[in-house]
């Protein structure tokens, strides 16, 4: 079994400062095999915000996989957004990998940012072709996990998985915490797992949270770690098992 801490939408520049240390402490206690960060490290892609985000990530003694989000591109500086949209992000995170493989699972990062539609995701044929080329090189027995900021459209994901099996997609963007945490988006063979915002004040009616995934070849347990009065605590745990036709919740037998 492997464990993944899935955190997202940190939004340094619009954070609750007390949560940052508590998030780090929670991750240290859980000791995951890898921390997957599904975008929006910053609020407005400013240099000082990237410095803070990079310092937080550097303080975690675990393998990291990060992808950018739309907030990691300049919003108001149109010239920079059109010419070098992710320059600040790349300077801050350096060469943090977008691929991880450990003999049991493989995580692949996918950039879904769209400079000309700042809030929207971009799911071009070129990006999916690049993703497919990486999936082709993953050992067949590995659990295959894609990490992206924006949720992947169901029809695009269905087209991809017909030829390149993907077991899970980890996303952020919508700050989903308690509700609609896991879904199949019309593709029963692939779970889409959403993460809430870990430390930001931008709650959208939700609560700060992150996910802990316990991954096996034919099963995954998704723990929702919710901010509860001074610490991140286990709010709920849902186990899904792979059966013929797709993933099913082991709690009620229904398709996730």
PDB file of C-alpha atoms in Angstrom:
ATOM      1  CA  UNK A   1       0.000   0.000   0.000  1.00  0.00           C
ATOM      2  CA  UNK A   2       1.089   3.558  -0.740  1.00  0.00           C
ATOM      3  CA  UNK A   3      -0.182   6.845   0.710  1.00  0.00           C
ATOM      4  CA  UNK A   4      -0.662  10.169  -1.082  1.00  0.00           C
ATOM      5  CA  UNK A   5      -1.354  13.475   0.641  1.00  0.00           C
ATOM      6  CA  UNK A   6      -3.396  15.444  -1.877  1.00  0.00           C
ATOM      7  CA  UNK A   7      -3.344  19.180  -1.127  1.00  0.00           C
ATOM      8  CA  UNK A   8      -4.564  21.977  -3.335  1.00  0.00           C
ATOM      9  CA  UNK A   9      -5.384  25.659  -3.737  1.00  0.00           C
ATOM     10  CA  UNK A  10      -2.949  26.963  -1.139  1.00  0.00           C
ATOM     11  CA  UNK A  11      -3.327  30.546  -2.394  1.00  0.00           C
ATOM     12  CA  UNK A  12      -0.332  32.045  -0.620  1.00  0.00           C
ATOM     13  CA  UNK A  13      -1.209  35.732  -0.449  1.00  0.00           C
ATOM     14  CA  UNK A  14      -4.696  34.923   0.835  1.00  0.00           C
ATOM     15  CA  UNK A  15      -3.961  32.380   3.547  1.00  0.00           C
ATOM     16  CA  UNK A  16      -4.861  31.780   7.158  1.00  0.00           C
ATOM     17  CA  UNK A  17      -1.403  31.860   8.687  1.00  0.00           C
ATOM     18  CA  UNK A  18      -2.225  29.527  11.560  1.00  0.00           C
ATOM     19  CA  UNK A  19      -3.207  26.793   9.132  1.00  0.00           C
ATOM     20  CA  UNK A  20       0.158  26.614   7.367  1.00  0.00           C
ATOM     21  CA  UNK A  21       2.064  25.269  10.381  1.00  0.00           C
ATOM     22  CA  UNK A  22      -0.850  22.999  11.257  1.00  0.00           C
ATOM     23  CA  UNK A  23      -0.937  21.588   7.723  1.00  0.00           C
ATOM     24  CA  UNK A  24       2.774  20.859   7.878  1.00  0.00           C
ATOM     25  CA  UNK A  25       2.376  19.194  11.287  1.00  0.00           C
ATOM     26  CA  UNK A  26      -0.495  17.076   9.984  1.00  0.00           C
ATOM     27  CA  UNK A  27       1.551  15.950   6.983  1.00  0.00           C
ATOM     28  CA  UNK A  28       4.516  15.106   9.208  1.00  0.00           C
ATOM     29  CA  UNK A  29       2.262  12.982  11.406  1.00  0.00           C
ATOM     30  CA  UNK A  30       0.744  11.157   8.417  1.00  0.00           C
ATOM     31  CA  UNK A  31       4.123  10.654   6.678  1.00  0.00           C
ATOM     32  CA  UNK A  32       2.816  10.048   3.145  1.00  0.00           C
ATOM     33  CA  UNK A  33       4.898   8.476   0.397  1.00  0.00           C
ATOM     34  CA  UNK A  34       4.347  11.594  -1.721  1.00  0.00           C
ATOM     35  CA  UNK A  35       2.576  14.967  -1.530  1.00  0.00           C
ATOM     36  CA  UNK A  36       0.622  15.874  -4.684  1.00  0.00           C
ATOM     37  CA  UNK A  37      -0.186  19.585  -5.040  1.00  0.00           C
ATOM     38  CA  UNK A  38      -2.913  20.244  -7.606  1.00  0.00           C
ATOM     39  CA  UNK A  39      -2.321  23.900  -8.374  1.00  0.00           C
ATOM     40  CA  UNK A  40      -2.954  27.451  -7.204  1.00  0.00           C
ATOM     41  CA  UNK A  41       0.113  27.809  -5.038  1.00  0.00           C
ATOM     42  CA  UNK A  42      -0.471  31.577  -5.000  1.00  0.00           C
ATOM     43  CA  UNK A  43      -3.299  34.075  -5.026  1.00  0.00           C
ATOM     44  CA  UNK A  44      -1.975  36.512  -7.639  1.00  0.00           C
ATOM     45  CA  UNK A  45       1.264  34.972  -8.955  1.00  0.00           C
ATOM     46  CA  UNK A  46       3.376  37.635  -7.258  1.00  0.00           C
ATOM     47  CA  UNK A  47       7.013  36.952  -6.514  1.00  0.00           C
ATOM     48  CA  UNK A  48       6.667  37.162  -2.715  1.00  0.00           C
ATOM     49  CA  UNK A  49       3.720  34.774  -2.819  1.00  0.00           C
ATOM     50  CA  UNK A  50       5.758  32.234  -4.775  1.00  0.00           C
ATOM     51  CA  UNK A  51       8.618  32.674  -2.279  1.00  0.00           C
ATOM     52  CA  UNK A  52       6.273  31.790   0.587  1.00  0.00           C
ATOM     53  CA  UNK A  53       4.784  28.837  -1.290  1.00  0.00           C
ATOM     54  CA  UNK A  54       8.212  27.514  -2.233  1.00  0.00           C
ATOM     55  CA  UNK A  55       9.417  27.824   1.363  1.00  0.00           C
ATOM     56  CA  UNK A  56       6.427  25.804   2.586  1.00  0.00           C
ATOM     57  CA  UNK A  57       6.995  23.065   0.010  1.00  0.00           C
ATOM     58  CA  UNK A  58      10.709  22.957   0.819  1.00  0.00           C
ATOM     59  CA  UNK A  59       9.855  22.379   4.484  1.00  0.00           C
ATOM     60  CA  UNK A  60       8.142  19.068   3.663  1.00  0.00           C
ATOM     61  CA  UNK A  61      10.522  16.075   3.845  1.00  0.00           C
ATOM     62  CA  UNK A  62       8.603  14.038   1.278  1.00  0.00           C
ATOM     63  CA  UNK A  63       8.700  13.594  -2.491  1.00  0.00           C
ATOM     64  CA  UNK A  64       6.598  16.291  -4.145  1.00  0.00           C
ATOM     65  CA  UNK A  65       4.652  16.515  -7.381  1.00  0.00           C
ATOM     66  CA  UNK A  66       3.154  19.876  -8.307  1.00  0.00           C
ATOM     67  CA  UNK A  67       1.131  21.305 -11.178  1.00  0.00           C
ATOM     68  CA  UNK A  68       0.218  24.961 -11.784  1.00  0.00           C
ATOM     69  CA  UNK A  69      -3.243  26.466 -11.445  1.00  0.00           C
ATOM     70  CA  UNK A  70      -4.827  29.512 -13.025  1.00  0.00           C
ATOM     71  CA  UNK A  71      -3.913  31.663  -9.993  1.00  0.00           C
ATOM     72  CA  UNK A  72      -0.258  30.867 -10.690  1.00  0.00           C
ATOM     73  CA  UNK A  73      -0.463  33.046 -13.814  1.00  0.00           C
ATOM     74  CA  UNK A  74      -0.601  36.871 -13.653  1.00  0.00           C
ATOM     75  CA  UNK A  75      -4.163  38.157 -13.824  1.00  0.00           C
ATOM     76  CA  UNK A  76      -3.661  41.891 -14.409  1.00  0.00           C
ATOM     77  CA  UNK A  77      -0.298  41.938 -16.191  1.00  0.00           C
ATOM     78  CA  UNK A  78      -1.603  40.869 -19.592  1.00  0.00           C
ATOM     79  CA  UNK A  79       1.783  41.098 -21.316  1.00  0.00           C
ATOM     80  CA  UNK A  80       3.370  38.666 -18.870  1.00  0.00           C
ATOM     81  CA  UNK A  81       0.340  36.380 -18.939  1.00  0.00           C
ATOM     82  CA  UNK A  82       0.450  36.185 -22.735  1.00  0.00           C
ATOM     83  CA  UNK A  83       4.224  35.897 -23.152  1.00  0.00           C
ATOM     84  CA  UNK A  84       5.486  34.052 -20.041  1.00  0.00           C
ATOM     85  CA  UNK A  85       2.411  32.941 -18.097  1.00  0.00           C
ATOM     86  CA  UNK A  86       4.167  30.454 -15.821  1.00  0.00           C
ATOM     87  CA  UNK A  87       7.586  32.099 -15.478  1.00  0.00           C
ATOM     88  CA  UNK A  88       7.024  32.934 -11.812  1.00  0.00           C
ATOM     89  CA  UNK A  89       5.763  29.451 -11.034  1.00  0.00           C
ATOM     90  CA  UNK A  90       8.694  27.758 -12.749  1.00  0.00           C
ATOM     91  CA  UNK A  91      11.200  30.049 -11.049  1.00  0.00           C
ATOM     92  CA  UNK A  92       9.653  29.284  -7.656  1.00  0.00           C
ATOM     93  CA  UNK A  93       9.233  25.516  -7.841  1.00  0.00           C
ATOM     94  CA  UNK A  94      12.351  24.949  -9.955  1.00  0.00           C
ATOM     95  CA  UNK A  95      12.611  21.401 -11.181  1.00  0.00           C
ATOM     96  CA  UNK A  96       9.979  19.816  -8.957  1.00  0.00           C
ATOM     97  CA  UNK A  97       8.874  16.727 -10.858  1.00  0.00           C
ATOM     98  CA  UNK A  98       5.602  16.214 -12.674  1.00  0.00           C
ATOM     99  CA  UNK A  99       6.194  12.448 -12.736  1.00  0.00           C
ATOM    100  CA  UNK A 100       6.635   9.960  -9.916  1.00  0.00           C
ATOM    101  CA  UNK A 101       6.856   6.157  -9.965  1.00  0.00           C
ATOM    102  CA  UNK A 102       7.738   3.805  -7.134  1.00  0.00           C
ATOM    103  CA  UNK A 103       6.974   0.304  -8.352  1.00  0.00           C
ATOM    104  CA  UNK A 104       3.351   0.315  -7.169  1.00  0.00           C
ATOM    105  CA  UNK A 105       1.896   3.579  -8.412  1.00  0.00           C
ATOM    106  CA  UNK A 106       2.717   6.290 -10.920  1.00  0.00           C
ATOM    107  CA  UNK A 107       1.623   9.936 -10.742  1.00  0.00           C
ATOM    108  CA  UNK A 108       1.656  12.157 -13.828  1.00  0.00           C
ATOM    109  CA  UNK A 109       1.173  15.916 -13.649  1.00  0.00           C
ATOM    110  CA  UNK A 110      -0.852  17.670 -16.361  1.00  0.00           C
ATOM    111  CA  UNK A 111      -0.796  21.425 -16.975  1.00  0.00           C
ATOM    112  CA  UNK A 112      -4.364  22.626 -17.583  1.00  0.00           C
ATOM    113  CA  UNK A 113      -3.748  26.391 -17.389  1.00  0.00           C
ATOM    114  CA  UNK A 114      -5.087  28.644 -20.149  1.00  0.00           C
ATOM    115  CA  UNK A 115      -3.532  32.125 -20.408  1.00  0.00           C
ATOM    116  CA  UNK A 116      -6.219  33.491 -22.748  1.00  0.00           C
ATOM    117  CA  UNK A 117      -9.086  32.238 -20.605  1.00  0.00           C
ATOM    118  CA  UNK A 118      -7.533  32.824 -17.222  1.00  0.00           C
ATOM    119  CA  UNK A 119     -10.066  30.954 -15.081  1.00  0.00           C
ATOM    120  CA  UNK A 120     -10.802  28.181 -17.547  1.00  0.00           C
ATOM    121  CA  UNK A 121      -8.906  24.973 -18.073  1.00  0.00           C
ATOM    122  CA  UNK A 122      -7.247  24.038 -21.336  1.00  0.00           C
ATOM    123  CA  UNK A 123      -7.530  20.444 -22.526  1.00  0.00           C
ATOM    124  CA  UNK A 124      -5.900  20.473 -25.939  1.00  0.00           C
ATOM    125  CA  UNK A 125      -5.126  17.470 -28.111  1.00  0.00           C
ATOM    126  CA  UNK A 126      -1.431  18.255 -27.721  1.00  0.00           C
ATOM    127  CA  UNK A 127      -1.622  18.104 -23.946  1.00  0.00           C
ATOM    128  CA  UNK A 128      -3.573  14.867 -23.969  1.00  0.00           C
ATOM    129  CA  UNK A 129      -1.137  13.393 -26.508  1.00  0.00           C
ATOM    130  CA  UNK A 130       1.748  14.314 -24.203  1.00  0.00           C
ATOM    131  CA  UNK A 131      -0.074  12.722 -21.269  1.00  0.00           C
ATOM    132  CA  UNK A 132      -0.715   9.582 -23.319  1.00  0.00           C
ATOM    133  CA  UNK A 133       2.966   9.331 -24.264  1.00  0.00           C
ATOM    134  CA  UNK A 134       3.905   9.279 -20.567  1.00  0.00           C
ATOM    135  CA  UNK A 135       1.202   6.759 -19.695  1.00  0.00           C
ATOM    136  CA  UNK A 136       2.611   4.467 -22.395  1.00  0.00           C
ATOM    137  CA  UNK A 137       5.867   4.195 -20.433  1.00  0.00           C
ATOM    138  CA  UNK A 138       4.316   3.283 -17.071  1.00  0.00           C
ATOM    139  CA  UNK A 139       4.592  -0.367 -15.969  1.00  0.00           C
ATOM    140  CA  UNK A 140       1.325  -2.191 -16.539  1.00  0.00           C
ATOM    141  CA  UNK A 141       0.883  -3.244 -12.897  1.00  0.00           C
ATOM    142  CA  UNK A 142       1.170   0.324 -11.528  1.00  0.00           C
ATOM    143  CA  UNK A 143      -1.847   2.273 -10.313  1.00  0.00           C
ATOM    144  CA  UNK A 144      -1.990   5.221 -12.735  1.00  0.00           C
ATOM    145  CA  UNK A 145      -2.870   8.620 -11.303  1.00  0.00           C
ATOM    146  CA  UNK A 146      -3.122  11.958 -13.130  1.00  0.00           C
ATOM    147  CA  UNK A 147      -2.750  15.202 -11.156  1.00  0.00           C
ATOM    148  CA  UNK A 148      -4.308  18.347 -12.662  1.00  0.00           C
ATOM    149  CA  UNK A 149      -5.660  21.641 -11.363  1.00  0.00           C
ATOM    150  CA  UNK A 150      -8.902  21.755 -13.341  1.00  0.00           C
ATOM    151  CA  UNK A 151     -11.205  18.715 -13.368  1.00  0.00           C
ATOM    152  CA  UNK A 152     -10.874  16.914 -16.694  1.00  0.00           C
ATOM    153  CA  UNK A 153     -14.015  16.960 -18.889  1.00  0.00           C
ATOM    154  CA  UNK A 154     -15.769  13.608 -18.828  1.00  0.00           C
ATOM    155  CA  UNK A 155     -15.767  13.130 -22.606  1.00  0.00           C
ATOM    156  CA  UNK A 156     -12.038  13.900 -22.849  1.00  0.00           C
ATOM    157  CA  UNK A 157     -11.239  11.529 -20.022  1.00  0.00           C
ATOM    158  CA  UNK A 158     -13.413   8.800 -21.545  1.00  0.00           C
ATOM    159  CA  UNK A 159     -11.575   9.144 -24.870  1.00  0.00           C
ATOM    160  CA  UNK A 160      -8.194   8.930 -23.149  1.00  0.00           C
ATOM    161  CA  UNK A 161      -9.046   5.939 -20.975  1.00  0.00           C
ATOM    162  CA  UNK A 162     -10.289   3.885 -23.906  1.00  0.00           C
ATOM    163  CA  UNK A 163      -6.666   3.473 -24.995  1.00  0.00           C
ATOM    164  CA  UNK A 164      -4.630   4.505 -21.952  1.00  0.00           C
ATOM    165  CA  UNK A 165      -6.005   3.268 -18.630  1.00  0.00           C
ATOM    166  CA  UNK A 166      -6.106   5.894 -15.881  1.00  0.00           C
ATOM    167  CA  UNK A 167      -7.204   4.778 -12.440  1.00  0.00           C
ATOM    168  CA  UNK A 168      -7.590   8.154 -10.716  1.00  0.00           C
ATOM    169  CA  UNK A 169      -7.442  11.889 -11.390  1.00  0.00           C
ATOM    170  CA  UNK A 170      -6.614  14.272  -8.531  1.00  0.00           C
ATOM    171  CA  UNK A 171      -7.850  17.846  -9.019  1.00  0.00           C
ATOM    172  CA  UNK A 172      -8.508  21.132  -7.251  1.00  0.00           C
ATOM    173  CA  UNK A 173      -9.871  24.494  -8.489  1.00  0.00           C
ATOM    174  CA  UNK A 174     -13.430  24.289  -7.098  1.00  0.00           C
ATOM    175  CA  UNK A 175     -12.398  24.168  -3.414  1.00  0.00           C
ATOM    176  CA  UNK A 176     -14.608  21.126  -2.858  1.00  0.00           C
ATOM    177  CA  UNK A 177     -14.271  19.802   0.662  1.00  0.00           C
ATOM    178  CA  UNK A 178     -17.206  17.959   2.195  1.00  0.00           C
ATOM    179  CA  UNK A 179     -19.396  17.539  -0.884  1.00  0.00           C
ATOM    180  CA  UNK A 180     -18.841  15.689  -4.183  1.00  0.00           C
ATOM    181  CA  UNK A 181     -15.394  14.628  -3.052  1.00  0.00           C
ATOM    182  CA  UNK A 182     -15.233  11.606  -5.372  1.00  0.00           C
ATOM    183  CA  UNK A 183     -16.989  10.996  -8.678  1.00  0.00           C
ATOM    184  CA  UNK A 184     -16.520   9.098 -11.929  1.00  0.00           C
ATOM    185  CA  UNK A 185     -17.539  11.862 -14.398  1.00  0.00           C
ATOM    186  CA  UNK A 186     -19.109   9.269 -16.704  1.00  0.00           C
ATOM    187  CA  UNK A 187     -15.987   7.086 -16.687  1.00  0.00           C
ATOM    188  CA  UNK A 188     -16.570   4.274 -14.151  1.00  0.00           C
ATOM    189  CA  UNK A 189     -13.022   2.929 -14.510  1.00  0.00           C
ATOM    190  CA  UNK A 190     -11.508   6.196 -13.285  1.00  0.00           C
ATOM    191  CA  UNK A 191     -12.117   7.999 -10.003  1.00  0.00           C
ATOM    192  CA  UNK A 192     -11.922  11.793  -9.997  1.00  0.00           C
ATOM    193  CA  UNK A 193     -10.947  12.945  -6.517  1.00  0.00           C
ATOM    194  CA  UNK A 194     -11.303  16.627  -5.658  1.00  0.00           C
ATOM    195  CA  UNK A 195      -9.412  18.466  -2.942  1.00  0.00           C
ATOM    196  CA  UNK A 196     -10.568  21.511  -1.024  1.00  0.00           C
ATOM    197  CA  UNK A 197      -8.402  24.493  -0.210  1.00  0.00           C
ATOM    198  CA  UNK A 198      -5.852  23.564   2.436  1.00  0.00           C
ATOM    199  CA  UNK A 199      -4.904  26.931   3.957  1.00  0.00           C
ATOM    200  CA  UNK A 200      -6.676  29.709   2.051  1.00  0.00           C
ATOM    201  CA  UNK A 201      -9.332  32.127   3.264  1.00  0.00           C
ATOM    202  CA  UNK A 202     -11.167  31.549  -0.035  1.00  0.00           C
ATOM    203  CA  UNK A 203     -13.546  28.901   1.331  1.00  0.00           C
ATOM    204  CA  UNK A 204     -16.643  29.285  -0.883  1.00  0.00           C
ATOM    205  CA  UNK A 205     -18.847  28.013   1.908  1.00  0.00           C
ATOM    206  CA  UNK A 206     -16.612  25.021   2.575  1.00  0.00           C
ATOM    207  CA  UNK A 207     -14.026  24.218   5.252  1.00  0.00           C
ATOM    208  CA  UNK A 208     -10.251  24.006   4.859  1.00  0.00           C
ATOM    209  CA  UNK A 209      -9.266  20.443   4.063  1.00  0.00           C
ATOM    210  CA  UNK A 210      -6.973  18.054   2.257  1.00  0.00           C
ATOM    211  CA  UNK A 211      -7.136  14.378   1.295  1.00  0.00           C
ATOM    212  CA  UNK A 212      -5.106  11.353   2.279  1.00  0.00           C
ATOM    213  CA  UNK A 213      -5.273   8.456  -0.173  1.00  0.00           C
ATOM    214  CA  UNK A 214      -4.317   4.903   0.792  1.00  0.00           C
ATOM    215  CA  UNK A 215      -3.706   3.247  -2.549  1.00  0.00           C
ATOM    216  CA  UNK A 216      -3.642  -0.451  -3.424  1.00  0.00           C
ATOM    217  CA  UNK A 217      -3.809  -2.110  -6.816  1.00  0.00           C
ATOM    218  CA  UNK A 218      -7.547  -2.752  -6.656  1.00  0.00           C
ATOM    219  CA  UNK A 219      -8.664  -0.497  -3.836  1.00  0.00           C
ATOM    220  CA  UNK A 220      -8.306   3.053  -2.581  1.00  0.00           C
ATOM    221  CA  UNK A 221      -9.341   4.636   0.673  1.00  0.00           C
ATOM    222  CA  UNK A 222      -9.980   8.386   0.558  1.00  0.00           C
ATOM    223  CA  UNK A 223      -9.685  10.129   3.924  1.00  0.00           C
ATOM    224  CA  UNK A 224     -11.020  13.677   4.170  1.00  0.00           C
ATOM    225  CA  UNK A 225      -8.884  15.644   6.622  1.00  0.00           C
ATOM    226  CA  UNK A 226     -10.932  18.634   7.760  1.00  0.00           C
ATOM    227  CA  UNK A 227      -9.875  21.677   9.790  1.00  0.00           C
ATOM    228  CA  UNK A 228     -11.694  21.279  13.085  1.00  0.00           C
ATOM    229  CA  UNK A 229     -11.096  23.783  15.876  1.00  0.00           C
ATOM    230  CA  UNK A 230      -7.333  23.928  15.939  1.00  0.00           C
ATOM    231  CA  UNK A 231      -6.151  20.933  13.906  1.00  0.00           C
ATOM    232  CA  UNK A 232      -6.804  18.851  10.809  1.00  0.00           C
ATOM    233  CA  UNK A 233      -8.834  15.798  11.803  1.00  0.00           C
ATOM    234  CA  UNK A 234     -10.306  12.838   9.970  1.00  0.00           C
ATOM    235  CA  UNK A 235     -13.831  13.822   8.924  1.00  0.00           C
ATOM    236  CA  UNK A 236     -14.763  10.829   6.779  1.00  0.00           C
ATOM    237  CA  UNK A 237     -13.228   7.822   5.097  1.00  0.00           C
ATOM    238  CA  UNK A 238     -14.522   6.179   1.933  1.00  0.00           C
ATOM    239  CA  UNK A 239     -13.156   2.981   0.434  1.00  0.00           C
ATOM    240  CA  UNK A 240     -13.554   2.106  -3.236  1.00  0.00           C
ATOM    241  CA  UNK A 241     -12.779  -1.273  -4.772  1.00  0.00           C
ATOM    242  CA  UNK A 242     -12.189  -2.148  -8.388  1.00  0.00           C
ATOM    243  CA  UNK A 243     -14.730  -4.566  -9.795  1.00  0.00           C
ATOM    244  CA  UNK A 244     -15.677  -5.546 -13.296  1.00  0.00           C
ATOM    245  CA  UNK A 245     -17.090  -2.431 -14.926  1.00  0.00           C
ATOM    246  CA  UNK A 246     -15.346   0.121 -12.740  1.00  0.00           C
ATOM    247  CA  UNK A 247     -14.879   1.368  -9.206  1.00  0.00           C
ATOM    248  CA  UNK A 248     -17.515   0.770  -6.563  1.00  0.00           C
ATOM    249  CA  UNK A 249     -17.905   2.106  -3.066  1.00  0.00           C
ATOM    250  CA  UNK A 250     -17.380  -0.709  -0.583  1.00  0.00           C
ATOM    251  CA  UNK A 251     -19.882   1.032   1.689  1.00  0.00           C
ATOM    252  CA  UNK A 252     -23.055   0.688  -0.378  1.00  0.00           C
ATOM    253  CA  UNK A 253     -22.023  -1.207  -3.508  1.00  0.00           C
ATOM    254  CA  UNK A 254     -22.986   1.619  -5.863  1.00  0.00           C
ATOM    255  CA  UNK A 255     -20.812   3.012  -8.623  1.00  0.00           C
ATOM    256  CA  UNK A 256     -18.873   5.951  -7.252  1.00  0.00           C
TER     257      UNK A 256
END
